[in-house]
CSV table of C-alpha atoms and ligand atoms in Angstrom, one decimal:
chain,number,residue,atom,x,y,z
F,205,UNK,CA,21.1,89.5,170.8
F,206,UNK,CA,23.4,91.9,170.7
F,207,UNK,CA,25.6,93.4,174.0
F,208,UNK,CA,25.6,97.3,174.0
F,209,UNK,CA,27.6,98.8,176.7
F,210,UNK,CA,25.8,102.3,177.2
F,211,UNK,CA,27.0,105.0,179.8
F,212,UNK,CA,29.2,101.9,181.5
F,213,UNK,CA,26.5,99.1,181.4
F,214,UNK,CA,26.1,96.2,179.5
F,215,UNK,CA,22.5,95.6,178.4
F,216,UNK,CA,21.5,92.4,176.6
F,217,UNK,CA,19.5,93.8,173.7
F,218,UNK,CA,17.0,92.1,171.3
F,219,UNK,CA,16.6,93.7,168.4
F,220,UNK,CA,17.4,93.8,164.5
F,221,UNK,CA,21.1,94.1,163.8
F,222,UNK,CA,19.8,97.0,161.4
F,223,UNK,CA,17.7,98.4,163.8
F,224,UNK,CA,19.0,102.1,164.1
F,225,UNK,CA,20.8,102.6,167.5
F,226,UNK,CA,18.5,105.6,168.3
F,227,UNK,CA,15.7,103.6,168.3
F,228,UNK,CA,17.4,100.9,170.1
F,229,UNK,CA,18.4,103.7,173.1
F,230,UNK,CA,14.5,105.2,172.8
F,231,UNK,CA,12.6,101.9,172.1
F,232,UNK,CA,14.5,98.9,174.1
F,233,UNK,CA,16.2,101.0,176.7
F,234,UNK,CA,13.8,103.9,177.4
F,235,UNK,CA,17.1,106.3,177.0
F,236,UNK,CA,15.1,109.1,175.5
F,237,UNK,CA,17.9,111.8,176.0
F,238,UNK,CA,18.9,111.6,172.3
F,239,UNK,CA,16.1,113.1,170.3
F,240,UNK,CA,14.8,112.1,166.8
F,241,UNK,CA,15.1,115.3,164.5
F,242,UNK,CA,16.1,114.4,160.6
F,243,UNK,CA,16.9,110.6,160.9
F,244,UNK,CA,19.0,111.2,157.5
F,245,UNK,CA,22.2,112.6,159.5
F,246,UNK,CA,21.4,116.3,158.9
F,247,UNK,CA,20.6,117.9,162.2
F,248,UNK,CA,22.5,115.8,164.7
F,249,UNK,CA,19.9,115.9,167.6
F,250,UNK,CA,20.5,112.5,168.2
F,251,UNK,CA,24.3,112.8,168.9
F,252,UNK,CA,25.9,110.4,171.1
F,253,UNK,CA,29.2,109.2,171.5
F,254,UNK,CA,30.8,106.3,170.2
F,255,UNK,CA,34.1,105.2,171.8
F,256,UNK,CA,34.1,109.3,172.9
F,257,UNK,CA,33.5,110.5,169.4
F,258,UNK,CA,30.3,112.1,168.5
F,259,UNK,CA,28.1,110.0,166.2
F,260,UNK,CA,24.8,110.2,164.9
F,261,UNK,CA,22.9,107.7,166.3
F,262,UNK,CA,19.7,107.4,163.7
F,263,UNK,CA,22.7,106.4,161.1
F,264,UNK,CA,24.1,103.8,163.0
F,265,UNK,CA,22.8,100.4,163.1
F,266,UNK,CA,22.9,98.1,166.5
F,267,UNK,CA,25.3,95.7,164.5
F,268,UNK,CA,27.9,98.8,164.0
F,269,UNK,CA,28.1,99.5,167.8
F,270,UNK,CA,28.6,96.0,169.3
F,271,UNK,CA,32.1,96.0,171.3
F,272,UNK,CA,32.0,100.0,171.5
F,273,UNK,CA,31.1,102.4,174.3
F,274,UNK,CA,28.2,104.3,174.1
F,275,UNK,CA,27.9,107.4,175.7
F,276,UNK,CA,24.3,109.2,175.6
F,277,UNK,CA,23.3,112.3,177.5
F,278,UNK,CA,21.8,110.6,180.5
F,279,UNK,CA,25.5,109.3,181.1
F,280,UNK,CA,27.4,112.9,182.2
F,281,UNK,CA,26.6,113.4,185.7
F,282,UNK,CA,23.2,113.6,187.2
F,283,UNK,CA,24.2,116.3,189.4
F,284,UNK,CA,25.2,118.5,186.2
F,285,UNK,CA,28.6,118.6,187.3
F,286,UNK,CA,30.4,118.4,184.2
F,287,UNK,CA,32.1,121.9,183.3
F,288,UNK,CA,30.0,121.7,179.9
F,289,UNK,CA,26.7,121.4,182.0
F,290,UNK,CA,27.5,124.0,184.4
F,291,UNK,CA,28.6,126.3,181.9
F,292,UNK,CA,25.0,125.5,179.9
F,293,UNK,CA,23.3,126.3,183.1
F,294,UNK,CA,25.4,129.5,183.9
F,295,UNK,CA,24.6,130.8,180.4
F,296,UNK,CA,21.2,129.8,180.2
F,297,UNK,CA,21.7,128.1,176.8
F,298,UNK,CA,18.7,126.2,176.4
F,299,UNK,CA,15.5,127.5,174.6
F,300,UNK,CA,13.2,124.6,173.9
F,301,UNK,CA,16.0,122.2,174.5
F,302,UNK,CA,15.4,119.9,171.8
F,303,UNK,CA,18.6,120.0,169.9
F,304,UNK,CA,20.5,120.4,173.6
F,305,UNK,CA,21.4,116.9,174.2
F,306,UNK,CA,22.9,116.6,170.9
F,307,UNK,CA,24.7,120.0,171.1
F,308,UNK,CA,26.0,119.1,174.5
F,309,UNK,CA,27.5,115.8,173.8
F,310,UNK,CA,29.2,117.6,170.6
F,311,UNK,CA,30.3,120.2,173.0
F,312,UNK,CA,32.0,117.4,175.3
F,313,UNK,CA,33.7,115.5,173.0
F,314,UNK,CA,35.4,119.0,171.6
F,315,UNK,CA,36.7,119.6,174.9
F,316,UNK,CA,38.1,116.1,175.5
F,317,UNK,CA,40.2,116.8,172.2
F,318,UNK,CA,40.7,120.3,172.6
F,319,UNK,CA,41.2,122.2,176.2
F,320,UNK,CA,41.7,125.7,174.6
F,321,UNK,CA,39.0,125.5,171.5
F,322,UNK,CA,39.7,128.6,169.5
F,323,UNK,CA,36.4,129.9,167.8
F,324,UNK,CA,36.7,128.5,164.8
F,325,UNK,CA,37.7,125.1,166.4
F,326,UNK,CA,34.0,125.5,167.8
F,327,UNK,CA,32.3,126.5,164.6
F,328,UNK,CA,33.7,123.4,163.2
F,329,UNK,CA,33.2,121.0,166.0
F,330,UNK,CA,29.2,122.1,166.6
F,331,UNK,CA,28.6,123.2,162.7
F,332,UNK,CA,26.5,120.1,162.0
F,333,UNK,CA,24.3,120.4,165.1
F,334,UNK,CA,21.3,122.4,163.9
F,335,UNK,CA,19.3,124.5,166.6
F,336,UNK,CA,15.6,125.5,165.2
F,337,UNK,CA,15.8,128.1,168.3
F,338,UNK,CA,18.8,130.0,167.1
F,339,UNK,CA,21.0,129.7,170.3
F,340,UNK,CA,23.9,129.4,168.4
F,341,UNK,CA,25.6,132.6,170.2
F,342,UNK,CA,25.0,131.0,173.7
F,343,UNK,CA,26.2,127.5,172.6
F,344,UNK,CA,29.3,129.3,171.4
F,345,UNK,CA,29.7,131.4,174.5
F,346,UNK,CA,28.8,128.7,176.8
F,347,UNK,CA,31.3,126.3,174.8
F,348,UNK,CA,34.0,129.1,175.6
F,349,UNK,CA,33.2,129.0,179.3
F,350,UNK,CA,33.1,125.2,179.4
F,351,UNK,CA,36.4,125.3,178.3
F,352,UNK,CA,37.7,128.0,181.0
F,353,UNK,CA,36.0,125.7,184.1
F,354,UNK,CA,37.9,122.5,182.8
F,355,UNK,CA,41.0,124.5,182.8
F,356,UNK,CA,40.3,125.2,186.4
F,357,UNK,CA,39.5,129.1,185.8
F,358,UNK,CA,36.5,130.7,187.7
D,159,FES,S1,18.1,112.5,163.9
D,159,FES,FE1,20.3,111.3,163.3
D,159,FES,S2,21.0,113.7,162.2
D,159,FES,FE2,19.0,114.3,162.6
D,160,FES,S1,17.0,125.0,172.0
D,160,FES,FE1,15.3,124.6,170.8
D,160,FES,S2,16.1,123.5,168.7
D,160,FES,FE2,17.7,124.1,169.8
């Protein structure tokens, strides 16, 4: 039994301690926004935040997250009011959508750490998040736009 804090709610999870967090989220908690891409840390479709830092949920065993704060895409405002969500909608970033919850969480973490990221900062922060649809240009633009929205520029 593991107490797991996800999106501000503590869940008591009955799962093996070595079960990957991705499957705990999807199977045990029904939070399917975090996607399975490769399962080996190569695509970051499964990105969540652990204590505010992006992490690959497919590589993170349940035992490693006890006592830590997990945030998934479901933890962002349902009204899509976060600057990253607003920018993503405004710039019509999404194509098939499969990689996008991971992309968005990577962008949220970047902007929390850096209010004014240069293009090189964006590229560095997002480089592990693969998109088979090739939405990279729109993602870069949307991160820049989200940063401006977060700074109160309209
Ligand atoms: S599914 Fe986790 S990195 Fe690809
Ligand atoms: S939008 Fe399709 S994989 Fe990224």
